Each structure stands twice: as structure tokens, then as C-alpha cells.
mmCIF file of C-alpha atoms in Angstrom:
data_model
loop_
_atom_site.group_PDB
_atom_site.id
_atom_site.type_symbol
_atom_site.label_atom_id
_atom_site.label_comp_id
_atom_site.label_asym_id
_atom_site.label_seq_id
_atom_site.Cartn_x
_atom_site.Cartn_y
_atom_site.Cartn_z
ATOM 1 C CA UNK A 28 -15.406 8.618 11.193
ATOM 2 C CA UNK A 29 -14.005 10.192 14.122
ATOM 3 C CA UNK A 30 -10.337 8.691 13.344
ATOM 4 C CA UNK A 31 -10.562 10.731 9.776
ATOM 5 C CA UNK A 32 -11.329 13.839 11.946
ATOM 6 C CA UNK A 33 -8.666 12.965 14.464
ATOM 7 C CA UNK A 34 -6.107 12.687 11.575
ATOM 8 C CA UNK A 35 -6.879 16.069 10.467
ATOM 9 C CA UNK A 36 -6.488 17.470 13.861
ATOM 10 C CA UNK A 37 -3.338 15.688 14.243
ATOM 11 C CA UNK A 38 -1.934 17.160 10.989
ATOM 12 C CA UNK A 39 -3.033 20.794 11.950
ATOM 13 C CA UNK A 40 -1.574 20.645 15.474
ATOM 14 C CA UNK A 41 1.697 19.016 14.541
ATOM 15 C CA UNK A 42 2.327 21.558 12.105
ATOM 16 C CA UNK A 43 1.517 24.435 14.223
ATOM 17 C CA UNK A 44 3.571 22.734 17.048
ATOM 18 C CA UNK A 45 6.658 22.433 14.752
ATOM 19 C CA UNK A 46 6.371 26.173 13.895
ATOM 20 C CA UNK A 47 5.648 27.444 17.372
ATOM 21 C CA UNK A 48 8.201 25.002 19.113
ATOM 22 C CA UNK A 49 10.936 25.524 16.722
ATOM 23 C CA UNK A 50 12.998 27.918 19.175
ATOM 24 C CA UNK A 51 12.760 25.328 21.902
ATOM 25 C CA UNK A 52 13.901 22.835 19.470
ATOM 26 C CA UNK A 53 16.833 24.964 18.727
ATOM 27 C CA UNK A 54 17.716 25.604 22.304
ATOM 28 C CA UNK A 55 17.478 21.917 23.329
ATOM 29 C CA UNK A 56 19.603 20.688 20.266
ATOM 30 C CA UNK A 57 22.599 23.138 21.187
ATOM 31 C CA UNK A 58 22.126 22.116 24.942
ATOM 32 C CA UNK A 59 22.414 18.251 23.906
ATOM 33 C CA UNK A 60 25.429 19.035 21.703
ATOM 34 C CA UNK A 61 27.233 20.768 24.435
ATOM 35 C CA UNK A 62 26.275 18.522 27.372
ATOM 36 C CA UNK A 63 27.569 15.181 25.575
ATOM 37 C CA UNK A 64 28.944 13.688 22.360
ATOM 38 C CA UNK A 65 26.543 11.735 20.096
ATOM 39 C CA UNK A 66 23.663 12.609 17.616
ATOM 40 C CA UNK A 67 20.653 14.695 18.996
ATOM 41 C CA UNK A 68 17.933 12.348 18.120
ATOM 42 C CA UNK A 69 17.402 8.986 19.505
ATOM 43 C CA UNK A 70 15.360 6.478 17.170
ATOM 44 C CA UNK A 71 13.862 3.380 18.954
ATOM 45 C CA UNK A 72 11.717 0.725 17.141
ATOM 46 C CA UNK A 73 8.104 0.725 18.445
ATOM 47 C CA UNK A 74 4.724 -0.932 17.662
ATOM 48 C CA UNK A 75 2.075 1.268 16.014
ATOM 49 C CA UNK A 76 -1.493 0.741 14.708
ATOM 50 C CA UNK A 77 -2.102 -2.826 13.665
ATOM 51 C CA UNK A 78 1.044 -3.857 15.230
ATOM 52 C CA UNK A 79 2.990 -2.248 12.467
ATOM 53 C CA UNK A 80 6.601 -1.224 13.404
ATOM 54 C CA UNK A 81 7.945 2.362 12.924
ATOM 55 C CA UNK A 82 11.134 4.364 14.593
ATOM 56 C CA UNK A 83 9.829 6.620 17.519
ATOM 57 C CA UNK A 84 11.957 9.935 17.709
ATOM 58 C CA UNK A 85 13.359 11.398 21.026
ATOM 59 C CA UNK A 86 16.084 13.564 22.054
ATOM 60 C CA UNK A 87 18.777 11.702 23.148
ATOM 61 C CA UNK A 88 19.088 11.467 26.867
ATOM 62 C CA UNK A 89 21.760 8.700 27.012
ATOM 63 C CA UNK A 90 25.532 8.356 26.753
ATOM 64 C CA UNK A 91 26.840 6.943 23.299
ATOM 65 C CA UNK A 92 28.536 4.072 25.005
ATOM 66 C CA UNK A 93 25.102 2.838 26.326
ATOM 67 C CA UNK A 94 24.767 -0.912 25.353
ATOM 68 C CA UNK A 95 23.204 -0.844 21.928
ATOM 69 C CA UNK A 96 19.946 -2.621 21.257
ATOM 70 C CA UNK A 97 19.129 -2.856 24.871
ATOM 71 C CA UNK A 98 15.991 -0.793 26.111
ATOM 72 C CA UNK A 99 16.522 1.333 29.034
ATOM 73 C CA UNK A 100 14.199 -0.854 31.181
ATOM 74 C CA UNK A 101 16.466 -3.792 30.691
ATOM 75 C CA UNK A 102 19.695 -2.045 31.956
ATOM 76 C CA UNK A 103 20.900 -2.827 35.336
ATOM 77 C CA UNK A 104 21.786 0.656 36.415
ATOM 78 C CA UNK A 105 20.235 2.762 33.790
ATOM 79 C CA UNK A 106 20.826 6.100 35.610
ATOM 80 C CA UNK A 107 24.849 5.748 35.093
ATOM 81 C CA UNK A 108 24.079 6.231 31.320
ATOM 82 C CA UNK A 109 21.721 9.091 31.427
ATOM 83 C CA UNK A 110 23.351 12.429 30.739
ATOM 84 C CA UNK A 111 23.117 15.553 32.800
ATOM 85 C CA UNK A 112 20.799 17.102 30.169
ATOM 86 C CA UNK A 113 18.806 13.773 29.641
ATOM 87 C CA UNK A 114 17.875 13.895 33.293
ATOM 88 C CA UNK A 115 16.247 17.248 32.725
ATOM 89 C CA UNK A 116 14.624 16.072 29.496
ATOM 90 C CA UNK A 117 13.091 12.999 30.970
ATOM 91 C CA UNK A 118 12.062 14.707 34.012
ATOM 92 C CA UNK A 119 10.144 17.140 32.139
ATOM 93 C CA UNK A 120 9.053 14.878 29.069
ATOM 94 C CA UNK A 121 10.779 17.278 26.990
ATOM 95 C CA UNK A 122 12.691 14.283 25.317
ATOM 96 C CA UNK A 123 9.405 13.393 23.586
ATOM 97 C CA UNK A 124 9.105 16.682 21.684
ATOM 98 C CA UNK A 125 10.585 15.208 18.436
ATOM 99 C CA UNK A 126 7.445 12.804 18.356
ATOM 100 C CA UNK A 127 5.637 15.681 16.797
ATOM 101 C CA UNK A 128 7.371 14.778 13.607
ATOM 102 C CA UNK A 129 6.042 11.199 14.028
ATOM 103 C CA UNK A 130 2.578 12.574 14.545
ATOM 104 C CA UNK A 131 3.066 14.968 11.342
ATOM 105 C CA UNK A 132 4.045 11.869 9.265
ATOM 106 C CA UNK A 133 0.993 9.842 10.359
ATOM 107 C CA UNK A 134 2.976 7.331 12.281
ATOM 108 C CA UNK A 135 1.269 8.221 15.585
ATOM 109 C CA UNK A 136 -1.618 10.589 17.001
ATOM 110 C CA UNK A 137 -1.342 12.972 19.725
ATOM 111 C CA UNK A 138 -3.671 10.957 21.955
ATOM 112 C CA UNK A 139 -3.662 7.191 22.091
ATOM 113 C CA UNK A 140 -2.137 4.066 23.560
ATOM 114 C CA UNK A 141 1.737 4.690 24.199
ATOM 115 C CA UNK A 142 3.524 2.946 21.463
ATOM 116 C CA UNK A 143 4.859 -0.277 22.951
ATOM 117 C CA UNK A 144 8.503 -1.386 22.608
ATOM 118 C CA UNK A 145 8.974 -3.926 19.631
ATOM 119 C CA UNK A 146 9.914 -6.459 22.373
ATOM 120 C CA UNK A 147 7.032 -5.778 24.858
ATOM 121 C CA UNK A 148 5.143 -9.006 23.913
ATOM 122 C CA UNK A 149 3.315 -9.293 27.103
ATOM 123 C CA UNK A 150 2.090 -5.553 26.898
ATOM 124 C CA UNK A 151 1.216 -6.093 23.185
ATOM 125 C CA UNK A 152 -0.714 -9.392 23.815
ATOM 126 C CA UNK A 153 -2.685 -7.722 26.515
ATOM 127 C CA UNK A 154 -3.580 -4.812 24.391
ATOM 128 C CA UNK A 155 -5.063 -7.451 21.876
ATOM 129 C CA UNK A 156 -7.753 -8.376 24.270
ATOM 130 C CA UNK A 157 -8.907 -4.855 24.283
ATOM 131 C CA UNK A 158 -8.415 -3.916 20.519
ATOM 132 C CA UNK A 159 -5.845 -1.440 21.792
ATOM 133 C CA UNK A 160 -3.439 -2.224 19.083
ATOM 134 C CA UNK A 161 -5.985 -1.292 16.369
ATOM 135 C CA UNK A 162 -6.210 2.378 16.952
ATOM 136 C CA UNK A 163 -3.404 4.958 16.470
ATOM 137 C CA UNK A 164 -0.678 5.155 19.217
ATOM 138 C CA UNK A 165 -0.133 8.573 20.855
ATOM 139 C CA UNK A 166 2.127 10.775 22.138
ATOM 140 C CA UNK A 167 0.215 10.577 25.441
ATOM 141 C CA UNK A 168 -3.035 8.686 26.404
ATOM 142 C CA UNK A 169 -5.369 7.506 29.179
ATOM 143 C CA UNK A 170 -3.030 5.361 30.720
ATOM 144 C CA UNK A 171 -0.310 8.004 30.977
ATOM 145 C CA UNK A 172 -2.515 10.296 32.933
ATOM 146 C CA UNK A 173 -3.552 7.579 35.310
ATOM 147 C CA UNK A 174 -0.257 6.108 36.325
ATOM 148 C CA UNK A 175 2.246 6.169 33.469
ATOM 149 C CA UNK A 176 5.266 4.170 34.504
ATOM 150 C CA UNK A 177 3.939 3.119 37.678
ATOM 151 C CA UNK A 178 1.448 0.923 36.110
ATOM 152 C CA UNK A 179 1.652 -2.967 36.020
ATOM 153 C CA UNK A 180 1.102 -4.107 32.219
ATOM 154 C CA UNK A 181 -2.394 -5.768 32.864
ATOM 155 C CA UNK A 182 -3.576 -2.409 34.320
ATOM 156 C CA UNK A 183 -1.964 -0.315 31.528
ATOM 157 C CA UNK A 184 -3.733 -2.511 28.997
ATOM 158 C CA UNK A 185 -6.946 -2.305 30.629
ATOM 159 C CA UNK A 186 -6.799 1.612 30.683
ATOM 160 C CA UNK A 187 -5.869 1.538 26.877
ATOM 161 C CA UNK A 188 -8.915 -0.532 26.244
ATOM 162 C CA UNK A 189 -11.026 1.659 28.387
ATOM 163 C CA UNK A 190 -9.565 4.521 25.921
ATOM 164 C CA UNK A 191 -10.631 2.312 22.861
ATOM 165 C CA UNK A 192 -14.184 1.985 24.150
ATOM 166 C CA UNK A 193 -14.631 5.813 24.698
ATOM 167 C CA UNK A 194 -12.515 7.081 22.058
ATOM 168 C CA UNK A 195 -13.798 10.422 20.884
ATOM 169 C CA UNK A 196 -13.110 14.289 21.056
ATOM 170 C CA UNK A 197 -14.037 14.620 24.603
ATOM 171 C CA UNK A 198 -11.997 11.734 25.615
ATOM 172 C CA UNK A 199 -9.114 13.120 23.704
ATOM 173 C CA UNK A 200 -9.482 16.624 25.356
ATOM 174 C CA UNK A 201 -9.509 15.072 28.832
ATOM 175 C CA UNK A 202 -6.417 13.051 28.098
ATOM 176 C CA UNK A 203 -4.571 16.049 26.655
ATOM 177 C CA UNK A 204 -5.155 18.475 29.533
ATOM 178 C CA UNK A 205 -4.724 15.609 32.004
ATOM 179 C CA UNK A 206 -1.342 15.079 30.591
ATOM 180 C CA UNK A 207 -0.256 18.668 31.099
ATOM 181 C CA UNK A 208 -1.029 18.352 34.804
ATOM 182 C CA UNK A 209 0.855 15.153 35.073
ATOM 183 C CA UNK A 210 3.826 16.642 33.508
ATOM 184 C CA UNK A 211 3.716 19.708 35.631
ATOM 185 C CA UNK A 212 3.576 17.351 38.536
ATOM 186 C CA UNK A 213 6.348 14.756 36.985
ATOM 187 C CA UNK A 214 3.949 12.248 38.120
ATOM 188 C CA UNK A 215 4.417 8.624 37.689
ATOM 189 C CA UNK A 216 7.764 8.552 35.931
ATOM 190 C CA UNK A 217 10.107 5.982 36.817
ATOM 191 C CA UNK A 218 13.498 5.115 35.505
ATOM 192 C CA UNK A 219 14.615 1.693 34.435
ATOM 193 C CA UNK A 220 11.470 0.219 35.098
ATOM 194 C CA UNK A 221 11.012 -3.416 33.789
ATOM 195 C CA UNK A 222 7.811 -3.266 32.006
ATOM 196 C CA UNK A 223 6.627 -6.492 33.686
ATOM 197 C CA UNK A 224 4.440 -7.186 36.610
ATOM 198 C CA UNK A 225 6.020 -7.302 39.813
ATOM 199 C CA UNK A 226 5.264 -8.729 43.343
ATOM 200 C CA UNK A 227 2.553 -6.999 45.169
ATOM 201 C CA UNK A 228 0.507 -6.328 41.736
ATOM 202 C CA UNK A 229 2.745 -3.636 41.014
ATOM 203 C CA UNK A 230 4.943 -2.930 37.912
ATOM 204 C CA UNK A 231 6.464 -0.342 35.610
ATOM 205 C CA UNK A 232 6.284 0.327 32.069
ATOM 206 C CA UNK A 233 9.419 1.920 30.130
ATOM 207 C CA UNK A 234 8.844 5.045 28.342
#
């Protein structure tokens, strides 16, 4: 029942967001075009609810000569491909704003497990253990406010599972305001993360 209410909330808030944030969209579009050549938006294949695929939208943060079909976390030195404007967008998470369109279309929700890259098979498999692939993916979620890119895949999946267990209005509100706090502190952002568990039980997840 809550998922139906959640969808109505997503439609209402994404519609309002697109209207209110349109001036910011316009400013960022101009800044991106002036900073480097290439399209304003970047599309990337992601995994949605029930492991369906969709194209997530972001403001482009990398040069057009970046190797194609290679996720950021697989690049040897990703920082050399990130534009000046891109560094600002990633640090402030403003590169994620176009995902409001994904939310309006029903491909994502405002709150939910962050959609995995199509080839993050280990993360997808871990989420299966907790039923985290069977709820709407989100712009932000419980894992994002508890470590974001710093989390090992196993830990991230457990947080996603915890969200599934507690999914409801109160949990979504907690995630929403927790995200604002995390973004203001630029907490847990790691460029070029491997998305795999590393020595010392540490790991990173590509955004």
C-alpha cells in the first residue's frame, strides 16, 4: 500500500522540483556548455526495480574523449577525465539533478537503494539476499547517508536490506533529511571507487 502512496509523492515532488529548479537547471546547462565540448546530459545503463534496466540521467561531468562504455570506477585515473565544472557538480551532487526526470517517469523514486550499474553483478547478487532489488531504486537512500561511496558492497547491501525491512514514510523522511546533511558535508564521496570489497574490509561504490 505504501508503495502506491510513495509513487504519488514522487510524482508530486518531482513535478514541483522540475518547476522550482528550472532556473538552476538553466544555469548549470550554460556552465557545462561553456566549460567543455559535448552534450549536457550523460546517460548510463542502470538496474531498476526487479532488475529491469533503464538509462539514468546525469549532468555530464567528464570529457568527451573519456573511454566509452567504461564506468568511472574502472578507469585507471578517472580524475584526468573529469572537467572543471564536473568536479564542482560531483562534489555538490548537483550532477544528479536530472534524475528528477527519471523519478517523474517512474523509473526511480526519491528514496530507495541507489541503482546499481548494469555490470555490478556482485552488488546485484548481494541485494537479492535482502529483497533490495524488488523495491524502487532511489535518488538517495539509507546506504547513502551511512557511508555512500565508502561502503563495501556487502555493507551497502545490508543497509539496503535494512531499508526494505523498515520501508515507510518515516524511514523515507529520515533518509531525505539525512541526505541533505551528508551533501552539505560532502560526506563519503570517493572518486574512481572500484565498487568491490578491498583489503581491510573496506571498499567503494561508484556513483
